[in-house]
mmCIF file of C-alpha atoms in Angstrom:
data_model
loop_
_atom_site.group_PDB
_atom_site.id
_atom_site.type_symbol
_atom_site.label_atom_id
_atom_site.label_comp_id
_atom_site.label_asym_id
_atom_site.label_seq_id
_atom_site.Cartn_x
_atom_site.Cartn_y
_atom_site.Cartn_z
ATOM 1 C CA UNK A 181 56.159 40.582 23.826
ATOM 2 C CA UNK A 182 56.312 42.473 20.579
ATOM 3 C CA UNK A 183 53.561 41.479 18.076
ATOM 4 C CA UNK A 184 53.899 41.572 14.290
ATOM 5 C CA UNK A 185 51.570 41.014 11.356
ATOM 6 C CA UNK A 186 52.082 37.486 10.018
ATOM 7 C CA UNK A 187 49.958 36.014 7.185
ATOM 8 C CA UNK A 188 47.451 38.802 7.577
ATOM 9 C CA UNK A 189 46.928 38.211 11.301
ATOM 10 C CA UNK A 190 48.646 39.246 14.540
ATOM 11 C CA UNK A 191 50.704 36.431 16.057
ATOM 12 C CA UNK A 192 53.653 35.786 18.289
ATOM 13 C CA UNK A 193 57.158 35.527 16.847
ATOM 14 C CA UNK A 194 57.163 31.813 17.584
ATOM 15 C CA UNK A 195 54.007 31.126 15.646
ATOM 16 C CA UNK A 196 55.120 33.285 12.761
ATOM 17 C CA UNK A 197 58.347 31.357 12.527
ATOM 18 C CA UNK A 198 56.460 28.055 12.440
ATOM 19 C CA UNK A 199 54.053 29.241 9.775
ATOM 20 C CA UNK A 200 56.729 30.688 7.569
ATOM 21 C CA UNK A 201 58.838 27.603 7.971
ATOM 22 C CA UNK A 202 55.973 25.318 6.946
ATOM 23 C CA UNK A 203 54.943 27.428 3.999
ATOM 24 C CA UNK A 204 58.395 28.205 2.634
ATOM 25 C CA UNK A 205 60.140 24.930 3.273
ATOM 26 C CA UNK A 206 57.736 22.138 2.417
ATOM 27 C CA UNK A 207 54.074 23.049 2.049
ATOM 28 C CA UNK A 208 52.553 22.567 -1.378
ATOM 29 C CA UNK A 209 50.674 25.474 -2.863
ATOM 30 C CA UNK A 210 46.935 24.931 -3.359
ATOM 31 C CA UNK A 211 46.250 23.141 -6.636
ATOM 32 C CA UNK A 212 49.846 21.985 -7.201
ATOM 33 C CA UNK A 213 49.923 18.316 -8.323
ATOM 34 C CA UNK A 214 51.385 15.799 -5.923
ATOM 35 C CA UNK A 215 54.342 13.851 -7.267
ATOM 36 C CA UNK A 216 53.946 10.117 -7.526
ATOM 37 C CA UNK A 217 55.874 7.474 -5.627
ATOM 38 C CA UNK A 218 57.724 6.611 -8.782
ATOM 39 C CA UNK A 219 59.697 9.871 -8.646
ATOM 40 C CA UNK A 220 62.526 8.533 -6.500
ATOM 41 C CA UNK A 221 64.324 11.864 -6.226
ATOM 42 C CA UNK A 222 61.383 13.308 -4.278
ATOM 43 C CA UNK A 223 60.409 12.677 -0.670
ATOM 44 C CA UNK A 224 56.749 13.221 -1.540
ATOM 45 C CA UNK A 225 54.600 10.128 -1.003
ATOM 46 C CA UNK A 226 51.074 9.539 -2.356
ATOM 47 C CA UNK A 227 48.960 7.153 -0.304
ATOM 48 C CA UNK A 228 45.994 5.199 -1.622
ATOM 49 C CA UNK A 229 42.640 6.943 -1.513
ATOM 50 C CA UNK A 230 40.617 6.518 1.646
ATOM 51 C CA UNK A 231 36.870 5.988 1.225
ATOM 52 C CA UNK A 232 34.690 6.727 4.238
ATOM 53 C CA UNK A 233 30.989 7.036 4.841
ATOM 54 C CA UNK A 234 29.331 10.216 5.927
ATOM 55 C CA UNK A 235 29.016 10.394 9.704
ATOM 56 C CA UNK A 236 31.951 8.108 10.467
ATOM 57 C CA UNK A 237 35.274 9.094 12.097
ATOM 58 C CA UNK A 238 38.332 9.614 9.887
ATOM 59 C CA UNK A 239 41.859 8.881 11.200
ATOM 60 C CA UNK A 240 44.805 10.481 9.390
ATOM 61 C CA UNK A 241 48.243 9.141 10.266
ATOM 62 C CA UNK A 242 51.771 9.559 8.939
ATOM 63 C CA UNK A 243 55.183 8.330 10.104
ATOM 64 C CA UNK A 244 57.700 10.691 11.722
ATOM 65 C CA UNK A 245 61.211 9.361 12.343
ATOM 66 C CA UNK A 246 64.355 10.892 13.797
ATOM 67 C CA UNK A 247 65.517 14.466 13.524
ATOM 68 C CA UNK A 248 62.016 15.948 12.948
ATOM 69 C CA UNK A 249 61.994 19.657 13.650
ATOM 70 C CA UNK A 250 58.458 20.519 12.524
ATOM 71 C CA UNK A 251 55.406 18.485 11.508
ATOM 72 C CA UNK A 252 51.841 19.371 10.512
ATOM 73 C CA UNK A 253 48.586 18.083 9.027
ATOM 74 C CA UNK A 254 46.941 20.284 6.400
ATOM 75 C CA UNK A 255 43.866 20.071 4.251
ATOM 76 C CA UNK A 256 43.292 21.825 0.953
ATOM 77 C CA UNK A 257 43.857 25.372 2.207
ATOM 78 C CA UNK A 258 44.563 25.468 5.914
ATOM 79 C CA UNK A 259 46.634 23.961 8.700
ATOM 80 C CA UNK A 260 44.739 21.548 10.947
ATOM 81 C CA UNK A 261 47.525 20.760 13.425
ATOM 82 C CA UNK A 262 51.110 21.988 13.674
ATOM 83 C CA UNK A 263 52.704 19.594 16.109
ATOM 84 C CA UNK A 264 50.639 19.690 19.244
ATOM 85 C CA UNK A 265 49.140 23.060 18.389
ATOM 86 C CA UNK A 266 45.620 22.956 16.985
ATOM 87 C CA UNK A 267 45.099 25.502 14.261
ATOM 88 C CA UNK A 268 41.696 24.353 13.070
ATOM 89 C CA UNK A 269 38.658 25.926 14.695
ATOM 90 C CA UNK A 270 36.562 22.859 13.810
ATOM 91 C CA UNK A 271 35.604 21.072 17.059
ATOM 92 C CA UNK A 272 35.429 17.769 15.193
ATOM 93 C CA UNK A 273 39.211 17.781 14.646
ATOM 94 C CA UNK A 274 41.458 16.525 17.451
ATOM 95 C CA UNK A 275 44.924 15.100 18.080
ATOM 96 C CA UNK A 276 45.237 11.373 18.672
ATOM 97 C CA UNK A 277 48.987 10.597 18.717
ATOM 98 C CA UNK A 278 52.168 12.571 18.290
ATOM 99 C CA UNK A 279 55.481 10.852 19.008
ATOM 100 C CA UNK A 280 58.685 9.843 17.282
ATOM 101 C CA UNK A 281 56.881 7.116 15.318
ATOM 102 C CA UNK A 282 53.601 8.644 14.171
ATOM 103 C CA UNK A 283 51.480 11.747 13.943
ATOM 104 C CA UNK A 284 47.719 10.950 13.965
ATOM 105 C CA UNK A 285 44.705 13.218 14.054
ATOM 106 C CA UNK A 286 40.995 12.420 13.691
ATOM 107 C CA UNK A 287 37.957 14.115 12.190
ATOM 108 C CA UNK A 288 34.649 13.028 13.704
ATOM 109 C CA UNK A 289 31.261 12.978 11.973
ATOM 110 C CA UNK A 290 32.759 13.275 8.504
ATOM 111 C CA UNK A 291 30.707 15.244 6.004
ATOM 112 C CA UNK A 292 30.851 15.751 2.258
ATOM 113 C CA UNK A 293 32.701 19.060 2.795
ATOM 114 C CA UNK A 294 35.615 17.103 4.292
ATOM 115 C CA UNK A 295 36.296 15.384 0.991
ATOM 116 C CA UNK A 296 39.562 16.222 -0.762
ATOM 117 C CA UNK A 297 43.340 16.059 -0.336
ATOM 118 C CA UNK A 298 45.129 16.021 3.018
ATOM 119 C CA UNK A 299 48.910 16.438 3.502
ATOM 120 C CA UNK A 300 51.174 15.413 6.323
ATOM 121 C CA UNK A 301 54.285 17.633 6.174
ATOM 122 C CA UNK A 302 57.437 16.710 8.038
ATOM 123 C CA UNK A 303 60.535 18.929 8.285
ATOM 124 C CA UNK A 304 63.738 17.111 9.214
ATOM 125 C CA UNK A 305 67.203 18.477 9.783
ATOM 126 C CA UNK A 306 68.087 17.639 6.191
ATOM 127 C CA UNK A 307 65.084 18.285 3.996
ATOM 128 C CA UNK A 308 61.241 18.244 4.083
ATOM 129 C CA UNK A 309 59.011 15.371 3.054
ATOM 130 C CA UNK A 310 55.253 15.100 2.556
ATOM 131 C CA UNK A 311 52.656 12.358 2.551
ATOM 132 C CA UNK A 312 49.373 13.094 0.790
ATOM 133 C CA UNK A 313 46.105 11.191 0.716
ATOM 134 C CA UNK A 314 42.787 11.843 -1.016
ATOM 135 C CA UNK A 315 39.640 11.370 1.045
ATOM 136 C CA UNK A 316 36.442 10.232 -0.688
ATOM 137 C CA UNK A 317 33.259 10.688 1.359
ATOM 138 C CA UNK A 318 30.350 8.416 0.470
ATOM 139 C CA UNK A 319 26.884 9.679 1.287
ATOM 140 C CA UNK A 320 23.881 7.365 1.737
ATOM 141 C CA UNK A 321 20.887 8.190 -0.469
ATOM 142 C CA UNK A 322 18.241 10.516 0.847
ATOM 143 C CA UNK A 323 14.988 11.300 -0.916
ATOM 144 C CA UNK A 324 14.697 15.084 -0.822
ATOM 145 C CA UNK A 325 11.719 15.739 -3.094
ATOM 146 C CA UNK A 326 8.726 13.421 -3.359
ATOM 147 C CA UNK A 327 5.248 13.936 -4.761
ATOM 148 C CA UNK A 328 2.586 14.443 -2.114
ATOM 149 C CA UNK A 329 -0.364 12.076 -1.713
ATOM 150 C CA UNK A 330 -2.692 12.655 -4.654
ATOM 151 C CA UNK A 331 -6.440 12.521 -5.197
ATOM 152 C CA UNK A 332 -7.438 12.483 -8.895
ATOM 153 C CA UNK A 333 -10.480 11.654 -10.973
ATOM 154 C CA UNK A 334 -10.575 8.543 -13.108
ATOM 155 C CA UNK A 335 -9.193 9.223 -16.588
ATOM 156 C CA UNK A 336 -6.681 11.865 -15.470
ATOM 157 C CA UNK A 337 -2.976 11.826 -16.368
ATOM 158 C CA UNK A 338 -0.787 11.350 -13.285
ATOM 159 C CA UNK A 339 2.909 12.184 -12.809
ATOM 160 C CA UNK A 340 4.820 11.088 -9.700
ATOM 161 C CA UNK A 341 8.249 12.632 -8.950
ATOM 162 C CA UNK A 342 11.060 11.335 -6.731
ATOM 163 C CA UNK A 343 14.417 13.170 -6.347
ATOM 164 C CA UNK A 344 17.285 11.943 -4.170
ATOM 165 C CA UNK A 345 20.814 12.941 -3.170
ATOM 166 C CA UNK A 346 23.730 10.654 -2.427
ATOM 167 C CA UNK A 347 27.245 9.675 -3.390
ATOM 168 C CA UNK A 348 27.604 7.619 -5.478
ATOM 169 C CA UNK A 349 24.517 8.958 -7.208
ATOM 170 C CA UNK A 350 21.575 6.750 -6.229
ATOM 171 C CA UNK A 351 19.474 4.757 -8.659
ATOM 172 C CA UNK A 352 15.732 5.456 -8.356
ATOM 173 C CA UNK A 353 12.992 2.883 -8.887
ATOM 174 C CA UNK A 354 9.202 3.335 -8.745
ATOM 175 C CA UNK A 355 6.817 0.436 -8.164
ATOM 176 C CA UNK A 356 3.192 -0.106 -7.187
ATOM 177 C CA UNK A 357 3.336 -1.448 -3.663
ATOM 178 C CA UNK A 358 -0.291 -2.048 -2.697
ATOM 179 C CA UNK A 359 -1.986 -3.690 -4.413
ATOM 180 C CA UNK A 360 1.182 -5.230 -5.844
ATOM 181 C CA UNK A 361 1.556 -4.826 -9.609
ATOM 182 C CA UNK A 362 4.951 -5.598 -11.164
ATOM 183 C CA UNK A 363 3.796 -4.367 -14.565
ATOM 184 C CA UNK A 364 3.534 -0.784 -13.317
ATOM 185 C CA UNK A 365 6.834 0.890 -12.449
ATOM 186 C CA UNK A 366 9.708 3.078 -13.587
ATOM 187 C CA UNK A 367 13.506 3.081 -13.387
ATOM 188 C CA UNK A 368 13.899 6.839 -13.237
ATOM 189 C CA UNK A 369 12.802 9.814 -11.190
ATOM 190 C CA UNK A 370 9.419 10.222 -12.925
ATOM 191 C CA UNK A 371 6.515 7.771 -13.083
ATOM 192 C CA UNK A 372 3.886 8.595 -15.715
ATOM 193 C CA UNK A 373 0.388 7.043 -15.520
ATOM 194 C CA UNK A 374 -1.811 8.191 -18.440
ATOM 195 C CA UNK A 375 -5.630 7.925 -18.261
ATOM 196 C CA UNK A 376 -5.531 6.410 -14.799
ATOM 197 C CA UNK A 377 -8.248 3.922 -13.885
ATOM 198 C CA UNK A 378 -9.690 3.014 -10.501
ATOM 199 C CA UNK A 379 -7.608 -0.174 -10.543
ATOM 200 C CA UNK A 380 -4.384 1.894 -10.420
ATOM 201 C CA UNK A 381 -5.289 3.454 -7.083
ATOM 202 C CA UNK A 382 -3.076 2.446 -4.173
ATOM 203 C CA UNK A 383 0.323 2.974 -2.566
ATOM 204 C CA UNK A 384 3.369 3.673 -4.742
ATOM 205 C CA UNK A 385 6.927 3.228 -3.457
ATOM 206 C CA UNK A 386 10.025 5.183 -4.482
ATOM 207 C CA UNK A 387 13.378 3.529 -3.692
ATOM 208 C CA UNK A 388 16.718 5.354 -3.924
ATOM 209 C CA UNK A 389 19.746 3.061 -3.579
ATOM 210 C CA UNK A 390 23.512 3.267 -3.925
ATOM 211 C CA UNK A 391 26.461 1.211 -2.637
ATOM 212 C CA UNK A 392 25.984 2.605 0.856
ATOM 213 C CA UNK A 393 22.319 2.271 1.742
ATOM 214 C CA UNK A 394 18.699 2.449 0.581
ATOM 215 C CA UNK A 395 16.061 5.115 1.225
ATOM 216 C CA UNK A 396 12.386 4.374 0.658
ATOM 217 C CA UNK A 397 9.276 6.541 0.774
ATOM 218 C CA UNK A 398 5.680 6.053 -0.362
ATOM 219 C CA UNK A 399 2.907 8.041 -2.014
ATOM 220 C CA UNK A 400 -0.797 7.192 -1.740
ATOM 221 C CA UNK A 401 -2.807 7.697 -4.911
ATOM 222 C CA UNK A 402 -6.607 7.915 -4.619
ATOM 223 C CA UNK A 403 -8.767 7.679 -7.752
ATOM 224 C CA UNK A 404 -12.314 9.057 -7.614
ATOM 225 C CA UNK A 405 -15.044 7.479 -9.775
ATOM 226 C CA UNK A 406 -18.863 7.572 -9.965
ATOM 227 C CA UNK A 407 -21.063 4.918 -8.314
ATOM 228 C CA UNK A 408 -21.977 1.592 -9.844
ATOM 229 C CA UNK A 409 -24.787 -0.365 -8.170
ATOM 230 C CA UNK A 410 -25.142 -4.133 -7.982
ATOM 231 C CA UNK A 411 -28.316 -5.602 -9.501
ATOM 232 C CA UNK A 412 -31.121 -5.577 -6.954
ATOM 233 C CA UNK A 413 -32.454 -8.899 -5.648
ATOM 234 C CA UNK A 414 -36.212 -9.157 -5.225
ATOM 235 C CA UNK A 415 -37.402 -10.205 -1.766
ATOM 236 C CA UNK A 416 -40.452 -12.280 -0.822
ATOM 237 C CA UNK A 417 -41.987 -11.778 2.632
ATOM 238 C CA UNK A 418 -45.077 -13.171 4.349
ATOM 239 C CA UNK A 419 -47.674 -10.667 5.508
ATOM 240 C CA UNK A 420 -46.836 -9.385 9.012
ATOM 241 C CA UNK A 421 -43.220 -10.586 8.933
ATOM 242 C CA UNK A 422 -39.887 -8.698 8.765
ATOM 243 C CA UNK A 423 -38.454 -7.825 5.358
ATOM 244 C CA UNK A 424 -35.066 -6.340 4.356
ATOM 245 C CA UNK A 425 -34.104 -4.834 0.989
ATOM 246 C CA UNK A 426 -30.346 -4.419 0.346
ATOM 247 C CA UNK A 427 -28.495 -2.084 -2.010
ATOM 248 C CA UNK A 428 -24.710 -2.204 -2.596
ATOM 249 C CA UNK A 429 -22.694 0.459 -4.453
ATOM 250 C CA UNK A 430 -19.022 0.765 -5.471
ATOM 251 C CA UNK A 431 -17.805 4.391 -5.537
ATOM 252 C CA UNK A 432 -14.982 6.746 -4.476
ATOM 253 C CA UNK A 433 -15.704 8.797 -2.531
ATOM 254 C CA UNK A 434 -18.309 6.579 -0.860
ATOM 255 C CA UNK A 435 -21.818 7.033 -2.164
ATOM 256 C CA UNK A 436 -24.800 8.452 -0.297
ATOM 257 C CA UNK A 437 -27.997 6.381 -0.606
ATOM 258 C CA UNK A 438 -31.599 7.403 -1.265
ATOM 259 C CA UNK A 439 -34.649 5.089 -1.318
ATOM 260 C CA UNK A 440 -37.836 5.698 -3.325
ATOM 261 C CA UNK A 441 -41.268 4.090 -3.633
ATOM 262 C CA UNK A 442 -42.568 5.123 -7.045
ATOM 263 C CA UNK A 443 -41.636 8.862 -7.119
ATOM 264 C CA UNK A 444 -41.812 9.373 -3.392
ATOM 265 C CA UNK A 445 -38.612 9.398 -1.356
ATOM 266 C CA UNK A 446 -38.545 7.277 1.797
ATOM 267 C CA UNK A 447 -36.901 8.648 4.929
ATOM 268 C CA UNK A 448 -35.653 6.801 7.982
ATOM 269 C CA UNK A 449 -38.483 6.116 10.475
ATOM 270 C CA UNK A 450 -41.211 6.726 7.880
ATOM 271 C CA UNK A 451 -44.165 4.346 8.451
ATOM 272 C CA UNK A 452 -42.034 2.141 10.693
ATOM 273 C CA UNK A 453 -39.349 1.725 8.031
ATOM 274 C CA UNK A 454 -35.658 1.858 9.009
ATOM 275 C CA UNK A 455 -32.840 2.890 6.652
ATOM 276 C CA UNK A 456 -29.306 1.870 7.686
ATOM 277 C CA UNK A 457 -26.222 2.884 5.674
ATOM 278 C CA UNK A 458 -22.879 1.208 6.392
ATOM 279 C CA UNK A 459 -20.139 2.065 3.929
ATOM 280 C CA UNK A 460 -20.987 0.583 0.543
ATOM 281 C CA UNK A 461 -24.220 -1.090 1.766
ATOM 282 C CA UNK A 462 -27.657 0.346 2.477
ATOM 283 C CA UNK A 463 -30.541 -1.600 4.039
ATOM 284 C CA UNK A 464 -34.276 -0.788 3.952
ATOM 285 C CA UNK A 465 -36.017 -2.730 6.750
ATOM 286 C CA UNK A 466 -39.783 -3.382 7.225
ATOM 287 C CA UNK A 467 -40.509 -4.654 10.730
ATOM 288 C CA UNK A 468 -44.159 -5.588 10.052
ATOM 289 C CA UNK A 469 -44.929 -5.947 6.360
ATOM 290 C CA UNK A 470 -48.454 -4.877 5.371
ATOM 291 C CA UNK A 471 -50.353 -5.209 2.108
ATOM 292 C CA UNK A 472 -49.479 -1.587 1.292
ATOM 293 C CA UNK A 473 -45.745 -2.316 1.544
ATOM 294 C CA UNK A 474 -45.662 -4.730 -1.372
ATOM 295 C CA UNK A 475 -44.384 -3.201 -4.592
ATOM 296 C CA UNK A 476 -41.371 -1.802 -6.427
ATOM 297 C CA UNK A 477 -38.605 0.158 -4.640
ATOM 298 C CA UNK A 478 -35.691 2.113 -6.128
ATOM 299 C CA UNK A 479 -32.254 2.548 -4.546
ATOM 300 C CA UNK A 480 -30.149 5.499 -5.760
ATOM 301 C CA UNK A 481 -26.395 5.821 -4.990
ATOM 302 C CA UNK A 482 -24.895 9.321 -5.377
ATOM 303 C CA UNK A 483 -21.468 10.956 -5.091
ATOM 304 C CA UNK A 484 -19.961 14.137 -6.557
ATOM 305 C CA UNK A 485 -19.087 12.385 -9.833
ATOM 306 C CA UNK A 486 -22.477 10.868 -10.636
ATOM 307 C CA UNK A 487 -25.234 8.472 -9.614
ATOM 308 C CA UNK A 488 -26.607 4.994 -10.296
ATOM 309 C CA UNK A 489 -29.784 3.146 -9.303
ATOM 310 C CA UNK A 490 -31.421 -0.246 -9.164
ATOM 311 C CA UNK A 491 -34.980 -1.536 -8.583
ATOM 312 C CA UNK A 492 -36.028 -4.133 -6.014
ATOM 313 C CA UNK A 493 -39.471 -5.751 -5.703
ATOM 314 C CA UNK A 494 -40.983 -6.650 -2.343
ATOM 315 C CA UNK A 495 -43.563 -9.362 -3.032
ATOM 316 C CA UNK A 496 -45.901 -11.456 -0.916
ATOM 317 C CA UNK A 497 -45.346 -15.088 0.032
ATOM 318 C CA UNK A 498 -48.565 -16.960 0.975
ATOM 319 C CA UNK A 499 -48.099 -19.619 3.652
ATOM 320 C CA UNK A 500 -50.205 -22.767 3.250
ATOM 321 C CA UNK A 501 -53.133 -23.276 5.798
ATOM 322 C CA UNK A 502 -54.784 -26.486 7.110
ATOM 323 C CA UNK A 503 -57.738 -26.092 4.724
ATOM 324 C CA UNK A 504 -55.474 -25.724 1.689
ATOM 325 C CA UNK A 505 -53.435 -28.721 2.815
ATOM 326 C CA UNK A 506 -56.690 -30.806 3.145
ATOM 327 C CA UNK A 507 -57.795 -29.686 -0.289
ATOM 328 C CA UNK A 508 -54.490 -30.636 -1.885
ATOM 329 C CA UNK A 509 -54.340 -33.993 -0.086
ATOM 330 C CA UNK A 510 -57.986 -34.820 -0.914
ATOM 331 C CA UNK A 511 -57.441 -34.011 -4.564
ATOM 332 C CA UNK A 512 -54.392 -36.256 -4.661
ATOM 333 C CA UNK A 513 -56.207 -39.126 -2.963
ATOM 334 C CA UNK A 514 -59.231 -38.775 -5.232
ATOM 335 C CA UNK A 515 -57.034 -38.828 -8.292
ATOM 336 C CA UNK A 516 -55.261 -41.906 -6.989
ATOM 337 C CA UNK A 517 -58.546 -43.640 -5.999
ATOM 338 C CA UNK A 518 -60.153 -42.968 -9.361
ATOM 339 C CA UNK A 519 -57.156 -44.429 -11.131
ATOM 340 C CA UNK A 520 -57.120 -47.506 -8.888
ATOM 341 C CA UNK A 521 -60.853 -48.068 -9.341
ATOM 342 C CA UNK A 522 -60.592 -47.897 -13.095
ATOM 343 C CA UNK A 523 -57.788 -50.434 -13.043
ATOM 344 C CA UNK A 524 -59.774 -52.703 -10.674
ATOM 345 C CA UNK A 525 -62.881 -52.451 -12.810
ATOM 346 C CA UNK A 526 -60.887 -53.379 -15.886
ATOM 347 C CA UNK A 527 -59.378 -56.424 -14.116
ATOM 348 C CA UNK A 528 -62.802 -57.523 -12.769
ATOM 349 C CA UNK A 529 -64.339 -57.138 -16.186
ATOM 350 C CA UNK A 530 -61.776 -59.536 -17.622
ATOM 351 C CA UNK A 531 -62.427 -61.952 -14.764
ATOM 352 C CA UNK A 532 -66.220 -61.969 -15.132
ATOM 353 C CA UNK A 533 -66.099 -62.354 -18.858
ATOM 354 C CA UNK A 534 -63.953 -65.471 -18.604
ATOM 355 C CA UNK A 535 -65.239 -69.074 -18.953
ATOM 356 C CA UNK A 536 -68.257 -69.722 -16.777
ATOM 357 C CA UNK A 537 -68.921 -66.042 -16.146
ATOM 358 C CA UNK A 538 -72.476 -65.129 -15.066
ATOM 359 C CA UNK A 539 -73.906 -62.262 -17.091
ATOM 360 C CA UNK A 540 -76.898 -59.995 -16.643
ATOM 361 C CA UNK A 541 -79.564 -61.174 -18.964
ATOM 362 C CA UNK A 542 -80.877 -57.704 -19.694
ATOM 363 C CA UNK A 543 -77.696 -55.689 -20.265
ATOM 364 C CA UNK A 544 -75.276 -58.395 -21.218
ATOM 365 C CA UNK A 545 -72.454 -56.653 -19.220
ATOM 366 C CA UNK A 546 -70.371 -58.166 -16.438
ATOM 367 C CA UNK A 547 -71.431 -57.393 -12.894
ATOM 368 C CA UNK A 548 -68.797 -55.173 -11.083
ATOM 369 C CA UNK A 549 -68.645 -53.330 -7.776
ATOM 370 C CA UNK A 550 -69.721 -49.746 -8.099
ATOM 371 C CA UNK A 551 -66.920 -47.254 -7.305
ATOM 372 C CA UNK A 552 -69.273 -44.977 -5.435
ATOM 373 C CA UNK A 553 -69.038 -46.959 -2.207
ATOM 374 C CA UNK A 554 -65.267 -47.024 -2.267
ATOM 375 C CA UNK A 555 -65.117 -43.265 -2.828
ATOM 376 C CA UNK A 556 -67.385 -42.629 0.143
ATOM 377 C CA UNK A 557 -65.165 -44.807 2.360
ATOM 378 C CA UNK A 558 -62.046 -42.871 1.401
ATOM 379 C CA UNK A 559 -63.664 -39.490 2.053
ATOM 380 C CA UNK A 560 -64.870 -40.698 5.426
ATOM 381 C CA UNK A 561 -61.326 -41.724 6.408
ATOM 382 C CA UNK A 562 -59.951 -38.273 5.432
ATOM 383 C CA UNK A 563 -62.585 -36.470 7.476
ATOM 384 C CA UNK A 564 -61.823 -38.606 10.516
ATOM 385 C CA UNK A 565 -58.174 -37.417 10.374
ATOM 386 C CA UNK A 566 -59.239 -33.819 11.003
#
């Protein structure tokens, strides 16, 4: 079969005839406005816009009727299908139905590049007619540029950035997610935090949303600051018992601990002393406290931004013995006995000086029992207890 150049490409006579027929008889040139339905003298019909989401399947259909000689679906600049012949090289495009009633094709996995005007052209024995429709592709939001996790020093100025694509254009919102803080946020792509403090450290969330969907991503913000040490609590321990001194520090990054006795640093295992560090807490443990262990100790917390310290006193607690208990009890009893004897002597004195009282002729004083005997009796009872 003889081949000729048609439309800049080699094709069979049959195909050339179809192409020329479509282009000359009823195809609209690119960019030519489509006439509205109100123009009754025209067979051009404008359908309502079709809105579809990215990734879905688009069906394009137009009616046919009797006496159709040629029919085709076209997009902005090329023929997709001419009758049953597929002209598009896009594997996503395929024929669904072609009969006397309708001509339907589909485009799978629709993308933003598929947006635009599509035309169904029908050539009848009398004259051509076209049906056009505009396709709008909606794209869910996708965050394409987000600030990386940040580590900054307290007092720095921080800027967080969040950029997103989508159609319609997504709205972007920043908020502090953890710990939750509704007072800190932004309704645009940039979140500015001047002179950041340690209390602004945490997880920040960027949300991009449009009518289709929502995309969310997070940024973790770490704020470094120097140590601060809790006030030390003095500890009292009995000689020979176990004693523990504790030191707690708040710092980012976590602090390293050092213990000192006067100007001498104490190391783990030194003189039977154990040092145990666990996160923000350090413990100095004495397993058998001696007289030499009593005194003042200093805990120092250090990180790359600074240091802090506190002092803790280890002091002696004296347990009471049986001799000290006897001494205390005896003193209490003696004090009580002396008071009772004085009261008894006073009462007896009033009794003896009453009517008919017998008095000592030499001294003229009332005769009373001497308290010495009573005191000896009480002491004897206390000694018998032990």
